mmCIF file of N, CA and C in Angstrom:
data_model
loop_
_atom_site.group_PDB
_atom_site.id
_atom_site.type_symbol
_atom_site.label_atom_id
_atom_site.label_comp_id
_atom_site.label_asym_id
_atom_site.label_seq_id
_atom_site.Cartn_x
_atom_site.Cartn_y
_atom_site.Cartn_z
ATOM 1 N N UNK Q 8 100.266 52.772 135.582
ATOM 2 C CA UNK Q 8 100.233 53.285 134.230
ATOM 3 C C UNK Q 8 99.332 54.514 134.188
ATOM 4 N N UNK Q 9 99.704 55.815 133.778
ATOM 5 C CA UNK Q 9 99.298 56.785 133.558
ATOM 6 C C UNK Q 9 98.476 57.135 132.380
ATOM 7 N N UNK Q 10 97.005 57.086 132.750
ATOM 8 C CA UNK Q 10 95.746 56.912 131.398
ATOM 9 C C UNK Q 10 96.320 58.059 130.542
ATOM 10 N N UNK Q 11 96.021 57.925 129.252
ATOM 11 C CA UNK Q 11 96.312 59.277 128.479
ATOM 12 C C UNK Q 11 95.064 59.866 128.065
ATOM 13 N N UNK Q 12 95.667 61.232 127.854
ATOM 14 C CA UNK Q 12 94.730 62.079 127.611
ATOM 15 C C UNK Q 12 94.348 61.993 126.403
ATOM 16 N N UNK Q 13 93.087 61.857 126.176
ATOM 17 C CA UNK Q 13 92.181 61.632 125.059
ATOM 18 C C UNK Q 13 92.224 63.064 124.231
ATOM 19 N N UNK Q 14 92.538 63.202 123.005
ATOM 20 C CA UNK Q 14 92.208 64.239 122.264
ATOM 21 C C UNK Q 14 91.001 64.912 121.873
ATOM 22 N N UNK Q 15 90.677 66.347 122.260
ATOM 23 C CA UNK Q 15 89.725 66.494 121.833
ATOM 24 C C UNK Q 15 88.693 66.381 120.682
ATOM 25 N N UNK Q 16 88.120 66.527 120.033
ATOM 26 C CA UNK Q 16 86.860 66.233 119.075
ATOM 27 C C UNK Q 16 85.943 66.924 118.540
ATOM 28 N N UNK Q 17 86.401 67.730 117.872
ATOM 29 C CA UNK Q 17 85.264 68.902 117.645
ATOM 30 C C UNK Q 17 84.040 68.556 117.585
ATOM 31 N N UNK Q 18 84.225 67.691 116.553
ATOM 32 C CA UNK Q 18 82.623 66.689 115.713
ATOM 33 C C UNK Q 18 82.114 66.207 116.475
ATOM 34 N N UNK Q 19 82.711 65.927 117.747
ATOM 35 C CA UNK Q 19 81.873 65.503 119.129
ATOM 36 C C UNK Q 19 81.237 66.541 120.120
ATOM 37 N N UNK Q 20 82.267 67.559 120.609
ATOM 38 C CA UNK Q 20 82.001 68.717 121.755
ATOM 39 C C UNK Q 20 83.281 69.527 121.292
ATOM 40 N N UNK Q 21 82.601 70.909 121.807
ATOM 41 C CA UNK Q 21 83.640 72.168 121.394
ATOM 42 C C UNK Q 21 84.161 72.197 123.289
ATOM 43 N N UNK Q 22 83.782 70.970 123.937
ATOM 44 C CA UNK Q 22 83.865 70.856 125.351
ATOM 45 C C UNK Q 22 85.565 70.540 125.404
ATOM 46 N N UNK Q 23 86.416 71.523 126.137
ATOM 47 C CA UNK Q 23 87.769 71.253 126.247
ATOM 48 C C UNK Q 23 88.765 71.764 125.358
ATOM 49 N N UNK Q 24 87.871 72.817 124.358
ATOM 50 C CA UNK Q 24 88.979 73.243 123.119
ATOM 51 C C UNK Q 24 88.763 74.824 123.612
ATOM 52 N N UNK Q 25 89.888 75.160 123.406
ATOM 53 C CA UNK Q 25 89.760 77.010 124.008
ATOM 54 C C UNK Q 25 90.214 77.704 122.120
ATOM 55 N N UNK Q 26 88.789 77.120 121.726
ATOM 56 C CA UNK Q 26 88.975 78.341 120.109
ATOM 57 C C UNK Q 26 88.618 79.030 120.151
ATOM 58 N N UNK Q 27 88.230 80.348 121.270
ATOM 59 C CA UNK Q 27 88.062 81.360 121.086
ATOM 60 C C UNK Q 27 89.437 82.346 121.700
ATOM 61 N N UNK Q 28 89.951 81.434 122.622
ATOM 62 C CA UNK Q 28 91.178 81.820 123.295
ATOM 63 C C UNK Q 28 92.396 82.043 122.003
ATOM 64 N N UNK Q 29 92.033 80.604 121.460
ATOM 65 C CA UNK Q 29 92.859 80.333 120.367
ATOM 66 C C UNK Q 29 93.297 81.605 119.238
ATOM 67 N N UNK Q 30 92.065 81.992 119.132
ATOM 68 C CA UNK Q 30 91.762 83.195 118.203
ATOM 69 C C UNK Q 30 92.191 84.364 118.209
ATOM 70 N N UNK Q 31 92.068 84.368 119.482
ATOM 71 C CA UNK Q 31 92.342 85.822 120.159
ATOM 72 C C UNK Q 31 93.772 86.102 119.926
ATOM 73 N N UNK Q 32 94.358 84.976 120.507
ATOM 74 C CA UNK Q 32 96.396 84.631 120.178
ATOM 75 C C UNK Q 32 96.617 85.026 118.381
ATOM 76 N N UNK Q 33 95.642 84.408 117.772
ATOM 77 C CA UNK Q 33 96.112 84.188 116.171
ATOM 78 C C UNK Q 33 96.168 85.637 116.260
ATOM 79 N N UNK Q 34 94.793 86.251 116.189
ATOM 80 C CA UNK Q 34 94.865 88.045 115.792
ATOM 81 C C UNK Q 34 96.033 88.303 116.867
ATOM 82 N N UNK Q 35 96.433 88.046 117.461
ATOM 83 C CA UNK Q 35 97.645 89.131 118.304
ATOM 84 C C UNK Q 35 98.797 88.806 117.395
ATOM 85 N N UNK Q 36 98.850 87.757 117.445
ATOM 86 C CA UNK Q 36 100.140 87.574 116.627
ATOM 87 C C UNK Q 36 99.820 88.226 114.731
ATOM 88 N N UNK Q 37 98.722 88.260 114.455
ATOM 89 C CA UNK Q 37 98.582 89.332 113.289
ATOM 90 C C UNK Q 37 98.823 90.712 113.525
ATOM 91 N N UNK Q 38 98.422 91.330 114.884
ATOM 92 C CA UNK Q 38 98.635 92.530 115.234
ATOM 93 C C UNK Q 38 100.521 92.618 115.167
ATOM 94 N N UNK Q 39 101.140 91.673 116.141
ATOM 95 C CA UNK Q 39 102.585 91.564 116.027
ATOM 96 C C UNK Q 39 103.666 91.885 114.709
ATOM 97 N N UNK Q 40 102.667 91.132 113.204
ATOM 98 C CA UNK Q 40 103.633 90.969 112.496
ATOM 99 C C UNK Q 40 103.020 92.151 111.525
ATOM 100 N N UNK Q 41 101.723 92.961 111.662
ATOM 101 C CA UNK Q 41 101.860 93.660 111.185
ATOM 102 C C UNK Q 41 102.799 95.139 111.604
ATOM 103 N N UNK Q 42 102.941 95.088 113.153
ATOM 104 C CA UNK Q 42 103.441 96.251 114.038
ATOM 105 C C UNK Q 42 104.992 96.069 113.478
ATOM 106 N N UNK Q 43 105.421 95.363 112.962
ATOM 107 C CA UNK Q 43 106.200 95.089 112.531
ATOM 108 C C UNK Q 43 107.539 95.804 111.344
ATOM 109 N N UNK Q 44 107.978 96.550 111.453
ATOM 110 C CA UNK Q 44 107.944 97.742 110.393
ATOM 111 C C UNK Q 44 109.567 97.180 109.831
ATOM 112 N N UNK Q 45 110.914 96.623 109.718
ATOM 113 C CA UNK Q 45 111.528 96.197 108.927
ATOM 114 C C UNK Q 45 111.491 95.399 108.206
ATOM 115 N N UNK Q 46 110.495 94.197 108.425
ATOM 116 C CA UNK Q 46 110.260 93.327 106.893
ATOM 117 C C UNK Q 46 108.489 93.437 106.642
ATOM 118 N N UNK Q 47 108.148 94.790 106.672
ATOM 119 C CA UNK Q 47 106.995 94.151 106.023
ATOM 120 C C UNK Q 47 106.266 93.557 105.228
ATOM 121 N N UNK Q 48 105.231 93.124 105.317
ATOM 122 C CA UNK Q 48 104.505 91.735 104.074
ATOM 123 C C UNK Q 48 103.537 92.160 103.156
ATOM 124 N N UNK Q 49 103.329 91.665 102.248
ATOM 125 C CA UNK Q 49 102.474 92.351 101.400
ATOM 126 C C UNK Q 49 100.989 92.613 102.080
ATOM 127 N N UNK Q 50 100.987 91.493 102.739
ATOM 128 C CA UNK Q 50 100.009 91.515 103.612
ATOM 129 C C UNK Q 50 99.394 92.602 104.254
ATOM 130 N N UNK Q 51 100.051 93.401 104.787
ATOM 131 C CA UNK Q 51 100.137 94.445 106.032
ATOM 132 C C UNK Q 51 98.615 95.355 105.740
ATOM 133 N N UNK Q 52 98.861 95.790 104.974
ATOM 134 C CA UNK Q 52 97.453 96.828 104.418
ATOM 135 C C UNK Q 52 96.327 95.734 104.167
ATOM 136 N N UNK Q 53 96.161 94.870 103.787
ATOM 137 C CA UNK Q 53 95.387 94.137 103.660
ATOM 138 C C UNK Q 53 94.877 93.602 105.261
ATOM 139 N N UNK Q 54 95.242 93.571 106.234
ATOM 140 C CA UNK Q 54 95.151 93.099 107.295
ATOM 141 C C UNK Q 54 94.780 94.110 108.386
ATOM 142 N N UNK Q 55 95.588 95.248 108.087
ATOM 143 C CA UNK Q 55 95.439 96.705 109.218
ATOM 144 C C UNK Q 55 93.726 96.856 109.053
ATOM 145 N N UNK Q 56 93.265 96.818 107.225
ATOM 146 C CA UNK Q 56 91.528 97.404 107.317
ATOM 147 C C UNK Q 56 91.143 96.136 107.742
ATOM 148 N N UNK Q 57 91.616 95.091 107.646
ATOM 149 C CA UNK Q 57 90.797 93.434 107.684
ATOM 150 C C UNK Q 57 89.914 94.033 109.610
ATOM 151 N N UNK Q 58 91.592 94.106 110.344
ATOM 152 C CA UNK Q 58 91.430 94.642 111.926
ATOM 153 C C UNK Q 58 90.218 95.227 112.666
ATOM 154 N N UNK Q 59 90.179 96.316 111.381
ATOM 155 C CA UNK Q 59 89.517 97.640 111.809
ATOM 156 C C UNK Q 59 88.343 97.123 111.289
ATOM 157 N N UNK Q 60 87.970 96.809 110.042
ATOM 158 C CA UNK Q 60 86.705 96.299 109.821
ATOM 159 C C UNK Q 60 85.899 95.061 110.999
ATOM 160 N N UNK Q 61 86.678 94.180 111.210
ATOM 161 C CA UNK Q 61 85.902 93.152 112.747
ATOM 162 C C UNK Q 61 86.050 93.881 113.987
ATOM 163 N N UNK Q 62 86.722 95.188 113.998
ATOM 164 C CA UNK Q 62 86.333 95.616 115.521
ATOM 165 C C UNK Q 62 84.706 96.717 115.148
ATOM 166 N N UNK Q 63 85.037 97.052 114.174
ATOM 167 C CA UNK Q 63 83.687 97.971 113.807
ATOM 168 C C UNK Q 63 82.474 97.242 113.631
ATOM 169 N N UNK Q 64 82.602 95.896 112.952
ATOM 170 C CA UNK Q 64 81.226 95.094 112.860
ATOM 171 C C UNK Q 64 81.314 94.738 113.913
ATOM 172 N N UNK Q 65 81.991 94.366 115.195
ATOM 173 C CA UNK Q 65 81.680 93.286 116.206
ATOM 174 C C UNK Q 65 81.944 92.085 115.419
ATOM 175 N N UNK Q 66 82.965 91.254 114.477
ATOM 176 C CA UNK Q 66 82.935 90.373 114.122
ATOM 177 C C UNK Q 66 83.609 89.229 115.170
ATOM 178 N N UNK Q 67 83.192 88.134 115.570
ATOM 179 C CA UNK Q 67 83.930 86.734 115.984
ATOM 180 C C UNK Q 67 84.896 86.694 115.883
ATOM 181 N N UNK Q 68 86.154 86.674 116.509
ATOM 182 C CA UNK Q 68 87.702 86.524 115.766
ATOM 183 C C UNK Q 68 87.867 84.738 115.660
ATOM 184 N N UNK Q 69 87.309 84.175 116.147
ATOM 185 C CA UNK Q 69 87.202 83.045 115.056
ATOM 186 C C UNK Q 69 86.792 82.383 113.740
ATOM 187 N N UNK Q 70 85.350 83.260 113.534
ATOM 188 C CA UNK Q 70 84.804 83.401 112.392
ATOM 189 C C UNK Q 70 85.908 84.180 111.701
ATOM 190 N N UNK Q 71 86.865 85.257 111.659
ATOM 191 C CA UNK Q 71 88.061 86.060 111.160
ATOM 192 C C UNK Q 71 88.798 85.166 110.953
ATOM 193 N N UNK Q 72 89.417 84.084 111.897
ATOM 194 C CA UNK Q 72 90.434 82.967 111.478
ATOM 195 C C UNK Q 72 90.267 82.430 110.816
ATOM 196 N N UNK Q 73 88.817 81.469 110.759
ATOM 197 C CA UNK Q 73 88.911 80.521 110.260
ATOM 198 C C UNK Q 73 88.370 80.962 108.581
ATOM 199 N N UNK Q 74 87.699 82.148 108.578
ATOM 200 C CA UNK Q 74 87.438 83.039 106.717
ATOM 201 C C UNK Q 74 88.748 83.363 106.049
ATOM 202 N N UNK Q 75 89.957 83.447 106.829
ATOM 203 C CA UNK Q 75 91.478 84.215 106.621
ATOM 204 C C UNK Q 75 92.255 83.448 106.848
ATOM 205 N N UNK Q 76 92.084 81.817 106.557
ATOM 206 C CA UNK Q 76 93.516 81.085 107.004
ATOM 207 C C UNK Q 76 94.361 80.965 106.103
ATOM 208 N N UNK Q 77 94.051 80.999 105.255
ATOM 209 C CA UNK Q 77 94.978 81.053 103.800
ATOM 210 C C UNK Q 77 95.832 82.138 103.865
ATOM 211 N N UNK Q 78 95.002 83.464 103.947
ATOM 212 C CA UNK Q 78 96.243 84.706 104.171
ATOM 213 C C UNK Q 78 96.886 84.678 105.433
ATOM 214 N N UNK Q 79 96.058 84.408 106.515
ATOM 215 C CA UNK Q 79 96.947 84.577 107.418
ATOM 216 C C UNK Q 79 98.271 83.392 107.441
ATOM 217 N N UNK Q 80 98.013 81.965 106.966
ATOM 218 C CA UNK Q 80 99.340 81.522 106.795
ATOM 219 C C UNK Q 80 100.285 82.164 106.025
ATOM 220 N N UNK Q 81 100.075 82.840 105.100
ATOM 221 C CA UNK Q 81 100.979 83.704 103.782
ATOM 222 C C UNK Q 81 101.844 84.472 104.842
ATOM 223 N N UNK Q 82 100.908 85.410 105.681
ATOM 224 C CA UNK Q 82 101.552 86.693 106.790
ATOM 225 C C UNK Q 82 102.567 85.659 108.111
ATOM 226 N N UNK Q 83 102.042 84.813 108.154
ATOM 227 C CA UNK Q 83 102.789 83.935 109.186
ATOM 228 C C UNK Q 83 104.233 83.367 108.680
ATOM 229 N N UNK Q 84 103.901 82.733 107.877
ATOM 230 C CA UNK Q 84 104.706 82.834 106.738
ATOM 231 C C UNK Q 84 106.097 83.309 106.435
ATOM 232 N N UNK Q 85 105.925 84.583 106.038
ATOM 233 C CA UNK Q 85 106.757 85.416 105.598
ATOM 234 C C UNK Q 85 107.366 85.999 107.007
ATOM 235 N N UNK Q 86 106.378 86.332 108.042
ATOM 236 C CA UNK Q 86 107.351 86.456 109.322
ATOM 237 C C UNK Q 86 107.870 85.580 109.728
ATOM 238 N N UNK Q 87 107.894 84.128 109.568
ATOM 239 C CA UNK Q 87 108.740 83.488 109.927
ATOM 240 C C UNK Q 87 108.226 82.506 111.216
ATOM 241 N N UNK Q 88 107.045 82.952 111.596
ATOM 242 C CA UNK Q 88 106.221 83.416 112.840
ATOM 243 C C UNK Q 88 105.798 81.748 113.326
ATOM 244 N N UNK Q 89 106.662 80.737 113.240
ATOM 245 C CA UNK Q 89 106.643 79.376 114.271
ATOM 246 C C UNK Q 89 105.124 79.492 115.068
ATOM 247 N N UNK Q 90 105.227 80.114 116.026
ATOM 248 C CA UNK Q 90 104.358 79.721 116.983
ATOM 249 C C UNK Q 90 102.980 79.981 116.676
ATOM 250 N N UNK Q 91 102.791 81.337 115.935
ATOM 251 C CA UNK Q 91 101.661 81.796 115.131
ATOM 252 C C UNK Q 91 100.992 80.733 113.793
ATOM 253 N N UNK Q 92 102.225 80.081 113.149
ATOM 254 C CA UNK Q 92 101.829 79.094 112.042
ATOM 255 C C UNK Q 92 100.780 77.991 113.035
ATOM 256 N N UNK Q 93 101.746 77.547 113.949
ATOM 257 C CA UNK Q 93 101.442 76.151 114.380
ATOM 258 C C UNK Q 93 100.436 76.371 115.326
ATOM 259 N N UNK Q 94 99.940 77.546 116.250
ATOM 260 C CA UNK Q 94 98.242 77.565 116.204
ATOM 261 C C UNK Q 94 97.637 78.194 115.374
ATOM 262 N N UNK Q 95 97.666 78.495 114.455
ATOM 263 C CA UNK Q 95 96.813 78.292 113.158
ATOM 264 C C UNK Q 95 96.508 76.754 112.449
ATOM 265 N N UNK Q 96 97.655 75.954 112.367
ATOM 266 C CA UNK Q 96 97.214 74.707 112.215
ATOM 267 C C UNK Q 96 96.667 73.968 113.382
ATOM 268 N N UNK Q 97 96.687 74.121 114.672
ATOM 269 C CA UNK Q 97 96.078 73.949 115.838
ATOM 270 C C UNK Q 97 94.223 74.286 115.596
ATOM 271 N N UNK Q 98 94.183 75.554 115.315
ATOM 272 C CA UNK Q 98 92.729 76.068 114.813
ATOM 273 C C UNK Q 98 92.017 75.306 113.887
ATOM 274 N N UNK Q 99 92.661 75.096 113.091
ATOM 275 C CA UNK Q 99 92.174 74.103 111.547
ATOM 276 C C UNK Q 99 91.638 72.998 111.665
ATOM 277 N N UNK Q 100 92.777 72.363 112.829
ATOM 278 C CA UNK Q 100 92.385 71.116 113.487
ATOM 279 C C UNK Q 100 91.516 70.611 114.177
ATOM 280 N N UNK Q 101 91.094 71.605 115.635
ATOM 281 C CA UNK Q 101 90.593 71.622 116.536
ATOM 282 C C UNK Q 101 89.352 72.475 116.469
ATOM 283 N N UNK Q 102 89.206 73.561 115.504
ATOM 284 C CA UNK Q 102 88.065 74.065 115.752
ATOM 285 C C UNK Q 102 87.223 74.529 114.402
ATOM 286 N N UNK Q 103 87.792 74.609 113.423
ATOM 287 C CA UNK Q 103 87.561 74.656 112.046
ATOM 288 C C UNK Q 103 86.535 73.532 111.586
#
């Protein structure tokens, strides 16, 4: 019988969770759907300065995820964007 793998635990250890990796994916896939130029979202301008403002402070792009999950589900959202939604709810879960 093959032991199973125990789920990680935030409230226990950030030991085994890749939320900074995690993060990094969310903003790409924000970069994606804003690069995006036949359906854009209302979002888009709101997100291009969001970008530019955490590369100029040096901000955390997790601290960015997890302050922006609300919009960024809206932008996920509206692109349609599966894989981008569901690590965002991955983030929420695991490292939020």
């Amino acid at each position: 019988m093959q032991p199973t793998a125990a789920k990680a635990d935030r409230y226990i250890s950030f030991e085994g969770i890749e939320c900074d990796d995690f993060a990094r994916q969310v903003v790409s896939y924000i970069r994606d759907c804003i690069a995006e130029g036949q359906n854009p979202s209302d979002w888009q301008a709101y997100f291009e300065r969001k970008l530019v403002e955490i590369a100029g402070i040096g901000q955390d792009e997790l601290f960015f995820v997890g302050s922006q999950v609300n919009y960024i589900r809206e932008l996920f959202e509206h692109h349609e964007h599966a894989d981008g939604l569901a690590l965002l709810d991955k983030i929420e879960d695991e490292c939020c």
